[in-house]
mmCIF file of C-alpha atoms in Angstrom:
data_model
loop_
_atom_site.group_PDB
_atom_site.id
_atom_site.type_symbol
_atom_site.label_atom_id
_atom_site.label_comp_id
_atom_site.label_asym_id
_atom_site.label_seq_id
_atom_site.Cartn_x
_atom_site.Cartn_y
_atom_site.Cartn_z
ATOM 1 C CA MET X 264 35.670 -5.331 13.997
ATOM 2 C CA PRO X 265 34.264 -2.176 12.322
ATOM 3 C CA ALA X 266 36.426 0.924 12.503
ATOM 4 C CA THR X 267 35.582 3.980 14.609
ATOM 5 C CA ILE X 268 35.880 7.594 13.549
ATOM 6 C CA ARG X 269 39.111 7.792 15.578
ATOM 7 C CA ASP X 270 40.507 4.836 13.613
ATOM 8 C CA LEU X 271 39.739 6.714 10.390
ATOM 9 C CA ALA X 272 41.447 9.836 11.693
ATOM 10 C CA ARG X 273 44.592 7.915 12.678
ATOM 11 C CA HIS X 274 44.676 6.037 9.367
ATOM 12 C CA LEU X 275 44.449 9.258 7.347
ATOM 13 C CA GLY X 276 46.538 11.471 9.595
ATOM 14 C CA LEU X 277 43.617 13.849 10.054
ATOM 15 C CA SER X 278 41.844 15.235 13.079
ATOM 16 C CA VAL X 279 38.613 13.615 14.257
ATOM 17 C CA SER X 280 36.880 16.927 13.545
ATOM 18 C CA ALA X 281 38.086 16.951 9.922
ATOM 19 C CA VAL X 282 36.953 13.374 9.351
ATOM 20 C CA SER X 283 33.563 14.137 10.892
ATOM 21 C CA LYS X 284 33.110 17.181 8.663
ATOM 22 C CA ALA X 285 34.055 15.180 5.576
ATOM 23 C CA LEU X 286 31.569 12.445 6.424
ATOM 24 C CA ASN X 287 28.790 14.968 7.031
ATOM 25 C CA GLY X 288 29.408 17.039 3.891
ATOM 26 C CA TYR X 289 30.666 20.293 5.425
ATOM 27 C CA SER X 290 31.693 22.860 2.808
ATOM 28 C CA ASP X 291 34.996 23.818 4.472
ATOM 29 C CA ILE X 292 36.487 20.394 3.605
ATOM 30 C CA SER X 293 38.066 19.955 0.159
ATOM 31 C CA ASP X 294 36.692 17.419 -2.288
ATOM 32 C CA GLU X 295 40.040 15.645 -2.264
ATOM 33 C CA THR X 296 39.908 15.163 1.515
ATOM 34 C CA ARG X 297 36.268 14.156 1.421
ATOM 35 C CA GLN X 298 36.912 11.478 -1.209
ATOM 36 C CA ALA X 299 39.899 10.164 0.752
ATOM 37 C CA VAL X 300 37.785 9.895 3.906
ATOM 38 C CA LEU X 301 34.930 8.147 2.102
ATOM 39 C CA LYS X 302 37.351 5.720 0.457
ATOM 40 C CA ALA X 303 38.981 4.894 3.792
ATOM 41 C CA ALA X 304 35.586 4.491 5.468
ATOM 42 C CA ASN X 305 34.649 1.878 2.889
ATOM 43 C CA GLU X 306 37.962 0.063 3.111
ATOM 44 C CA LEU X 307 37.996 -0.014 6.925
ATOM 45 C CA ASP X 308 34.281 -0.948 7.211
ATOM 46 C CA TYR X 309 33.373 2.239 9.062
ATOM 47 C CA HIS X 310 29.719 2.872 9.872
ATOM 48 C CA PRO X 311 28.493 5.918 11.787
ATOM 49 C CA ASN X 312 27.112 5.277 15.247
ATOM 50 C CA ALA X 313 23.350 5.445 14.937
ATOM 51 C CA HIS X 314 22.799 6.575 18.513
ATOM 52 C CA ALA X 315 25.374 9.349 18.212
ATOM 53 C CA ARG X 316 23.841 10.496 14.933
ATOM 54 C CA ALA X 317 20.380 10.551 16.486
ATOM 55 C CA LEU X 318 21.581 12.672 19.409
ATOM 56 C CA LYS X 319 23.369 15.088 17.102
ATOM 57 C CA LEU X 320 20.552 15.538 14.589
ATOM 58 C CA GLY X 321 17.578 15.100 16.911
ATOM 59 C CA ARG X 322 16.211 12.214 14.842
ATOM 60 C CA SER X 323 16.116 8.459 15.343
ATOM 61 C CA TYR X 324 16.139 7.617 11.621
ATOM 62 C CA ASN X 325 13.406 5.142 12.433
ATOM 63 C CA LEU X 326 10.022 5.074 10.683
ATOM 64 C CA GLY X 327 6.965 3.404 12.163
ATOM 65 C CA VAL X 328 4.617 1.284 10.041
ATOM 66 C CA LEU X 329 1.105 0.604 11.299
ATOM 67 C CA PHE X 330 -0.441 -2.200 9.270
ATOM 68 C CA SER X 331 -3.303 -4.512 10.143
ATOM 69 C CA ASP X 332 -5.962 -6.200 8.014
ATOM 70 C CA ASP X 333 -9.108 -8.133 8.842
ATOM 71 C CA SER X 334 -7.856 -11.314 7.176
ATOM 72 C CA GLN X 335 -4.763 -11.327 9.437
ATOM 73 C CA SER X 336 -2.620 -11.967 6.354
ATOM 74 C CA GLY X 337 0.112 -9.647 7.615
ATOM 75 C CA LEU X 338 3.049 -9.213 5.277
ATOM 76 C CA LEU X 339 1.647 -11.959 3.024
ATOM 77 C CA HIS X 340 -1.171 -9.623 1.935
ATOM 78 C CA PRO X 341 -1.127 -9.865 -1.880
ATOM 79 C CA PHE X 342 -1.399 -6.100 -2.445
ATOM 80 C CA PHE X 343 -0.118 -4.337 0.658
ATOM 81 C CA SER X 344 2.947 -6.553 0.966
ATOM 82 C CA VAL X 345 4.181 -4.980 -2.282
ATOM 83 C CA VAL X 346 3.367 -1.466 -1.041
ATOM 84 C CA LEU X 347 5.228 -2.038 2.229
ATOM 85 C CA GLU X 348 8.239 -3.708 0.609
ATOM 86 C CA SER X 349 8.592 -0.729 -1.720
ATOM 87 C CA PHE X 350 8.192 1.653 1.240
ATOM 88 C CA LYS X 351 10.900 -0.251 3.129
ATOM 89 C CA LYS X 352 13.382 -0.164 0.229
ATOM 90 C CA GLU X 353 12.927 3.576 -0.300
ATOM 91 C CA ALA X 354 13.250 4.299 3.412
ATOM 92 C CA GLU X 355 16.387 2.176 3.771
ATOM 93 C CA ALA X 356 17.946 3.846 0.738
ATOM 94 C CA ALA X 357 17.490 7.160 2.565
ATOM 95 C CA GLY X 358 19.123 5.771 5.722
ATOM 96 C CA TYR X 359 16.005 4.953 7.754
ATOM 97 C CA ASP X 360 15.071 1.780 9.624
ATOM 98 C CA ILE X 361 11.535 0.383 9.937
ATOM 99 C CA THR X 362 9.637 -0.496 13.116
ATOM 100 C CA PHE X 363 6.202 -2.124 13.003
ATOM 101 C CA ILE X 364 3.753 -0.460 15.366
ATOM 102 C CA SER X 365 1.253 -2.576 17.300
ATOM 103 C CA HIS X 366 -0.553 -2.822 20.628
ATOM 104 C CA ARG X 367 2.051 -5.183 22.033
ATOM 105 C CA MET X 368 4.909 -4.061 24.265
ATOM 106 C CA GLY X 369 6.388 -7.176 25.821
ATOM 107 C CA SER X 370 3.519 -8.800 27.699
ATOM 108 C CA GLY X 371 1.595 -5.540 28.053
ATOM 109 C CA ARG X 372 -0.705 -3.526 25.812
ATOM 110 C CA VAL X 373 -0.090 0.054 24.686
ATOM 111 C CA THR X 374 -1.783 2.471 22.315
ATOM 112 C CA TYR X 375 -0.435 2.965 18.810
ATOM 113 C CA LEU X 376 0.682 6.482 19.680
ATOM 114 C CA ASP X 377 2.426 5.353 22.862
ATOM 115 C CA HIS X 378 4.234 2.641 20.920
ATOM 116 C CA CYS X 379 5.406 5.263 18.406
ATOM 117 C CA ARG X 380 6.648 7.458 21.259
ATOM 118 C CA TYR X 381 8.378 4.558 22.975
ATOM 119 C CA ARG X 382 10.194 3.560 19.781
ATOM 120 C CA GLU X 383 10.990 7.241 19.114
ATOM 121 C CA VAL X 384 9.976 6.985 15.473
ATOM 122 C CA ASP X 385 10.475 10.118 13.388
ATOM 123 C CA GLY X 386 7.233 9.493 11.517
ATOM 124 C CA VAL X 387 4.714 6.764 10.759
ATOM 125 C CA CYS X 388 3.046 5.195 7.715
ATOM 126 C CA VAL X 389 -0.514 3.963 8.285
ATOM 127 C CA ALA X 390 -1.943 1.336 5.906
ATOM 128 C CA CYS X 391 -4.789 -1.199 5.768
ATOM 129 C CA ILE X 392 -6.240 -0.390 9.172
ATOM 130 C CA ASP X 393 -9.630 0.616 10.549
ATOM 131 C CA PHE X 394 -9.106 4.334 10.084
ATOM 132 C CA GLU X 395 -12.214 5.099 12.151
ATOM 133 C CA GLU X 396 -10.827 3.358 15.250
ATOM 134 C CA ASP X 397 -10.328 5.744 18.190
ATOM 135 C CA GLU X 398 -6.656 4.866 18.622
ATOM 136 C CA VAL X 399 -5.958 5.482 14.950
ATOM 137 C CA GLN X 400 -7.742 8.816 15.174
ATOM 138 C CA ARG X 401 -5.573 9.748 18.139
ATOM 139 C CA LEU X 402 -2.460 8.948 16.128
ATOM 140 C CA ILE X 403 -3.745 10.972 13.162
ATOM 141 C CA GLU X 404 -4.389 13.946 15.445
ATOM 142 C CA SER X 405 -0.915 13.783 17.016
ATOM 143 C CA ASP X 406 2.045 15.953 16.026
ATOM 144 C CA LEU X 407 3.962 13.041 14.475
ATOM 145 C CA PRO X 408 4.802 13.327 10.753
ATOM 146 C CA LEU X 409 2.481 10.836 9.094
ATOM 147 C CA VAL X 410 1.392 9.429 5.746
ATOM 148 C CA THR X 411 -1.672 7.284 5.120
ATOM 149 C CA ILE X 412 -2.259 4.777 2.323
ATOM 150 C CA ASP X 413 -5.633 4.880 0.525
ATOM 151 C CA HIS X 414 -7.423 6.987 3.141
ATOM 152 C CA GLY X 415 -7.249 10.777 3.293
ATOM 153 C CA PHE X 416 -7.503 13.048 6.331
ATOM 154 C CA THR X 417 -7.669 16.828 6.299
ATOM 155 C CA GLY X 418 -4.222 18.246 6.960
ATOM 156 C CA ARG X 419 -2.461 14.889 6.536
ATOM 157 C CA THR X 420 -0.354 13.461 3.714
ATOM 158 C CA CYS X 421 -1.968 10.622 1.783
ATOM 159 C CA VAL X 422 -0.991 8.359 -1.109
ATOM 160 C CA GLN X 423 -3.880 6.637 -2.816
ATOM 161 C CA SER X 424 -4.695 4.778 -5.983
ATOM 162 C CA ASP X 425 -7.275 6.351 -8.294
ATOM 163 C CA ASN X 426 -9.991 3.872 -7.342
ATOM 164 C CA GLN X 427 -12.822 5.749 -9.022
ATOM 165 C CA ASP X 428 -11.095 5.980 -12.391
ATOM 166 C CA GLY X 429 -9.932 2.379 -12.149
ATOM 167 C CA MET X 430 -13.493 1.152 -11.635
ATOM 168 C CA ARG X 431 -14.800 3.406 -14.404
ATOM 169 C CA GLN X 432 -12.256 1.906 -16.802
ATOM 170 C CA LEU X 433 -13.269 -1.620 -15.853
ATOM 171 C CA VAL X 434 -17.032 -1.083 -16.204
ATOM 172 C CA GLU X 435 -16.631 0.745 -19.509
ATOM 173 C CA TYR X 436 -14.434 -2.071 -20.805
ATOM 174 C CA VAL X 437 -16.894 -4.883 -20.041
ATOM 175 C CA TYR X 438 -19.685 -2.713 -21.476
ATOM 176 C CA SER X 439 -17.691 -2.291 -24.709
ATOM 177 C CA LEU X 440 -17.649 -6.095 -25.035
ATOM 178 C CA GLY X 441 -21.444 -6.262 -24.893
ATOM 179 C CA HIS X 442 -22.064 -6.977 -21.215
ATOM 180 C CA ARG X 443 -25.228 -5.360 -19.837
ATOM 181 C CA GLN X 444 -25.848 -7.723 -16.891
ATOM 182 C CA VAL X 445 -22.872 -6.925 -14.663
ATOM 183 C CA GLY X 446 -22.611 -8.036 -11.035
ATOM 184 C CA TYR X 447 -20.266 -6.448 -8.535
ATOM 185 C CA ILE X 448 -18.963 -8.132 -5.360
ATOM 186 C CA HIS X 449 -17.459 -5.307 -3.308
ATOM 187 C CA GLY X 450 -15.600 -5.277 -0.005
ATOM 188 C CA PRO X 451 -16.732 -4.014 3.431
ATOM 189 C CA HIS X 452 -17.123 -0.288 4.092
ATOM 190 C CA SER X 453 -13.917 1.711 3.712
ATOM 191 C CA ALA X 454 -12.728 4.727 1.737
ATOM 192 C CA VAL X 455 -11.516 2.382 -1.014
ATOM 193 C CA THR X 456 -14.769 0.415 -1.155
ATOM 194 C CA ASP X 457 -16.901 3.559 -1.118
ATOM 195 C CA ALA X 458 -14.920 5.135 -3.978
ATOM 196 C CA ARG X 459 -15.133 2.045 -6.166
ATOM 197 C CA LEU X 460 -18.803 1.399 -5.383
ATOM 198 C CA ALA X 461 -19.743 5.006 -6.201
ATOM 199 C CA ALA X 462 -17.884 4.766 -9.512
ATOM 200 C CA PHE X 463 -19.522 1.427 -10.342
ATOM 201 C CA GLU X 464 -23.015 2.755 -9.645
ATOM 202 C CA GLU X 465 -22.476 6.035 -11.495
ATOM 203 C CA THR X 466 -20.960 4.348 -14.548
ATOM 204 C CA SER X 467 -23.652 1.644 -14.576
ATOM 205 C CA ARG X 468 -26.404 4.250 -14.575
ATOM 206 C CA ARG X 469 -24.696 6.303 -17.279
ATOM 207 C CA LEU X 470 -24.273 3.284 -19.551
ATOM 208 C CA GLY X 471 -27.715 1.851 -18.824
ATOM 209 C CA LEU X 472 -26.613 -1.483 -17.342
ATOM 210 C CA VAL X 473 -29.274 -3.804 -15.911
ATOM 211 C CA GLN X 474 -29.787 -3.032 -12.226
ATOM 212 C CA ILE X 475 -31.675 -5.658 -10.241
ATOM 213 C CA LYS X 476 -31.550 -6.901 -6.670
ATOM 214 C CA GLY X 477 -28.721 -9.335 -6.119
ATOM 215 C CA TYR X 478 -26.315 -7.825 -8.657
ATOM 216 C CA VAL X 479 -24.393 -5.781 -6.071
ATOM 217 C CA GLU X 480 -23.356 -7.668 -2.933
ATOM 218 C CA GLN X 481 -20.698 -7.449 -0.215
ATOM 219 C CA ALA X 482 -17.995 -9.988 0.609
ATOM 220 C CA GLU X 483 -14.664 -9.888 2.440
ATOM 221 C CA TYR X 484 -11.445 -8.673 0.865
ATOM 222 C CA THR X 485 -8.795 -11.368 0.242
ATOM 223 C CA ASN X 486 -11.346 -14.052 1.099
ATOM 224 C CA PRO X 487 -12.133 -16.397 -1.818
ATOM 225 C CA GLN X 488 -14.638 -18.407 0.256
ATOM 226 C CA SER X 489 -16.674 -15.300 1.049
ATOM 227 C CA VAL X 490 -16.721 -14.315 -2.646
ATOM 228 C CA TYR X 491 -17.548 -17.900 -3.672
ATOM 229 C CA GLU X 492 -20.703 -17.871 -1.532
ATOM 230 C CA VAL X 493 -21.878 -14.535 -2.978
ATOM 231 C CA ALA X 494 -21.060 -15.559 -6.542
ATOM 232 C CA LYS X 495 -23.083 -18.782 -6.101
ATOM 233 C CA ARG X 496 -26.127 -16.688 -5.178
ATOM 234 C CA MET X 497 -25.611 -14.403 -8.169
ATOM 235 C CA LEU X 498 -25.348 -17.343 -10.555
ATOM 236 C CA ALA X 499 -28.598 -18.778 -9.169
ATOM 237 C CA LEU X 500 -30.582 -15.617 -10.033
ATOM 238 C CA PRO X 501 -33.289 -16.004 -12.716
ATOM 239 C CA LEU X 502 -31.400 -13.444 -14.806
ATOM 240 C CA ARG X 503 -27.812 -14.203 -13.859
ATOM 241 C CA PRO X 504 -24.995 -11.751 -14.635
ATOM 242 C CA THR X 505 -22.946 -12.325 -17.768
ATOM 243 C CA CYS X 506 -19.981 -10.719 -16.004
ATOM 244 C CA ILE X 507 -18.989 -10.514 -12.332
ATOM 245 C CA LEU X 508 -16.526 -7.917 -11.021
ATOM 246 C CA VAL X 509 -14.786 -8.907 -7.775
ATOM 247 C CA CYS X 510 -13.261 -6.699 -5.066
ATOM 248 C CA ASP X 511 -9.697 -8.055 -5.420
ATOM 249 C CA ASP X 512 -7.692 -10.475 -7.557
ATOM 250 C CA PHE X 513 -7.106 -13.085 -4.857
ATOM 251 C CA SER X 514 -10.804 -13.273 -4.004
ATOM 252 C CA ALA X 515 -11.692 -13.584 -7.682
ATOM 253 C CA THR X 516 -10.648 -17.222 -7.413
ATOM 254 C CA GLY X 517 -13.825 -17.717 -5.374
ATOM 255 C CA ALA X 518 -15.944 -16.518 -8.293
ATOM 256 C CA LEU X 519 -14.021 -18.783 -10.687
ATOM 257 C CA ARG X 520 -14.749 -21.750 -8.411
ATOM 258 C CA ALA X 521 -18.449 -20.878 -8.248
ATOM 259 C CA ALA X 522 -18.580 -20.718 -12.049
ATOM 260 C CA GLN X 523 -16.872 -24.090 -12.376
ATOM 261 C CA GLU X 524 -19.287 -25.742 -9.928
ATOM 262 C CA ALA X 525 -22.211 -24.259 -11.881
ATOM 263 C CA GLY X 526 -20.857 -25.860 -15.056
ATOM 264 C CA LEU X 527 -19.896 -22.512 -16.568
ATOM 265 C CA SER X 528 -16.691 -21.934 -18.498
ATOM 266 C CA VAL X 529 -14.772 -18.671 -18.012
ATOM 267 C CA PRO X 530 -14.873 -16.617 -20.176
ATOM 268 C CA ARG X 531 -17.089 -18.507 -22.658
ATOM 269 C CA ASP X 532 -20.151 -18.707 -20.392
ATOM 270 C CA LEU X 533 -19.279 -16.169 -17.711
ATOM 271 C CA SER X 534 -16.799 -13.293 -17.598
ATOM 272 C CA VAL X 535 -14.947 -12.496 -14.363
ATOM 273 C CA ALA X 536 -12.685 -9.589 -13.452
ATOM 274 C CA GLY X 537 -10.716 -8.714 -10.326
ATOM 275 C CA TYR X 538 -8.984 -5.626 -8.997
ATOM 276 C CA ASP X 539 -5.351 -4.920 -7.942
ATOM 277 C CA GLY X 540 -3.286 -6.392 -10.789
ATOM 278 C CA ILE X 541 -1.158 -8.607 -8.547
ATOM 279 C CA ALA X 542 1.576 -10.437 -10.428
ATOM 280 C CA GLN X 543 0.712 -13.916 -9.135
ATOM 281 C CA MET X 544 -2.757 -13.864 -10.708
ATOM 282 C CA GLN X 545 -1.309 -12.809 -14.067
ATOM 283 C CA ALA X 546 0.698 -16.046 -14.098
ATOM 284 C CA PHE X 547 -2.462 -18.196 -14.240
ATOM 285 C CA SER X 548 -4.279 -19.233 -17.399
ATOM 286 C CA PRO X 549 -6.568 -17.708 -18.423
ATOM 287 C CA ARG X 550 -4.962 -14.448 -17.282
ATOM 288 C CA LEU X 551 -7.288 -12.494 -15.024
ATOM 289 C CA THR X 552 -8.827 -9.308 -16.356
ATOM 290 C CA THR X 553 -8.261 -6.682 -13.671
ATOM 291 C CA VAL X 554 -7.240 -3.139 -12.769
ATOM 292 C CA TYR X 555 -3.587 -2.616 -11.949
ATOM 293 C CA GLN X 556 -2.792 -0.512 -8.902
ATOM 294 C CA ASP X 557 0.807 0.688 -8.955
ATOM 295 C CA ALA X 558 1.714 -0.707 -5.532
ATOM 296 C CA PRO X 559 5.505 -0.196 -5.931
ATOM 297 C CA ARG X 560 5.031 3.469 -6.749
ATOM 298 C CA MET X 561 2.574 3.945 -3.889
ATOM 299 C CA GLY X 562 5.129 2.559 -1.423
ATOM 300 C CA ARG X 563 8.002 4.627 -2.827
ATOM 301 C CA GLU X 564 6.005 7.850 -2.836
ATOM 302 C CA ALA X 565 4.721 7.259 0.689
ATOM 303 C CA ALA X 566 8.293 6.900 1.979
ATOM 304 C CA LYS X 567 9.507 9.952 0.052
ATOM 305 C CA LEU X 568 6.657 12.128 1.286
ATOM 306 C CA LEU X 569 7.059 10.993 4.892
ATOM 307 C CA ILE X 570 10.816 11.609 4.880
ATOM 308 C CA SER X 571 10.251 14.996 3.252
ATOM 309 C CA GLN X 572 7.942 15.951 6.123
ATOM 310 C CA ILE X 573 10.588 14.886 8.634
ATOM 311 C CA GLU X 574 13.615 16.475 6.994
ATOM 312 C CA ASN X 575 12.142 19.462 5.192
ATOM 313 C CA ASP X 576 9.001 20.167 7.203
ATOM 314 C CA ARG X 577 6.992 19.748 4.016
ATOM 315 C CA VAL X 578 3.292 20.649 4.121
ATOM 316 C CA PRO X 579 0.672 17.866 3.844
ATOM 317 C CA TYR X 580 0.163 16.576 0.326
ATOM 318 C CA GLU X 581 -2.287 14.204 -1.357
ATOM 319 C CA LEU X 582 -0.971 12.065 -4.203
ATOM 320 C CA CYS X 583 -3.347 10.078 -6.419
ATOM 321 C CA VAL X 584 -1.581 7.315 -8.357
ATOM 322 C CA PRO X 585 -3.223 6.386 -11.703
ATOM 323 C CA ALA X 586 -4.742 2.929 -12.162
ATOM 324 C CA ALA X 587 -4.585 0.993 -15.436
ATOM 325 C CA LEU X 588 -6.814 -1.661 -16.998
ATOM 326 C CA ILE X 589 -5.299 -5.096 -17.698
ATOM 327 C CA GLN X 590 -7.560 -6.696 -20.305
ATOM 328 C CA GLY X 591 -6.461 -10.244 -19.549
ATOM 329 C CA GLU X 592 -8.391 -13.273 -20.793
ATOM 330 C CA THR X 593 -11.315 -13.747 -18.388
ATOM 331 C CA VAL X 594 -13.683 -11.228 -19.992
ATOM 332 C CA GLN X 595 -15.033 -12.062 -23.442
ATOM 333 C CA MET X 596 -17.277 -10.334 -25.948
ATOM 334 C CA ILE X 597 -20.864 -11.564 -25.993
#
């Protein structure tokens, strides 16, 4: 059975007050005493009472995570699962637990904000959600410390990947290999989609890429079947693209399938590139050309910034994490 603070005090021959001060880093306790208390706490398997700590410090040491995506992939999402795992590790290292926020409360339904209040979270991370939804807006406008992933709000902390620069790098790279007929299968409307689409269009115009109807189409994120259907239409155009850029790495498999069914070899007959840089797709042959988003760093920074708001009352901050081109093997010079 784990020891209590009174057990520690008896074991060391100290008062409960002295042990408490040593555990909480008070300056009027000598280093020698503090080290002795910490050593005994480890040996006797002492852990501070979370409820007592929360009452004393006015914090629950519990962070909410609001995550939902259209594909219902949950924590299996190929990109956001890495972001959230990194967020979780950083939060736990700082002594915080994680609670997932949803509409469900037993058999009833509650708002996101009410769920946060009920769970007494100190702050919340919001990722991969419809940021324009009324309930999300209500949460954003609340007084809870909050950090968003890949979607900025005025007066709120945000961590995002540099989607515009990432897309610019990708378009300039395929252009450097001779591609002038470049198709782009983008995702549904969102801040991420809009940033990448704007960068694609601006860079295409600047470089003088062929722009005809059917070269820029929408599909669903993390949905290879949706991308497959769009890619089939692109490959049936009288002047088909020599290269197709896809909204995410997982969905790029849909474009690869469409190429195979059309009798085209990648990259000899058709070049294909994705976006995200997920490790699983780099294990395939040929290795997918893509843009790497630093998901581990995004998760770590989101946790750090949220905890800083909670503990230090830090002002809102926007962090843009650089993206990097992975040349891979699915784009070839023509």
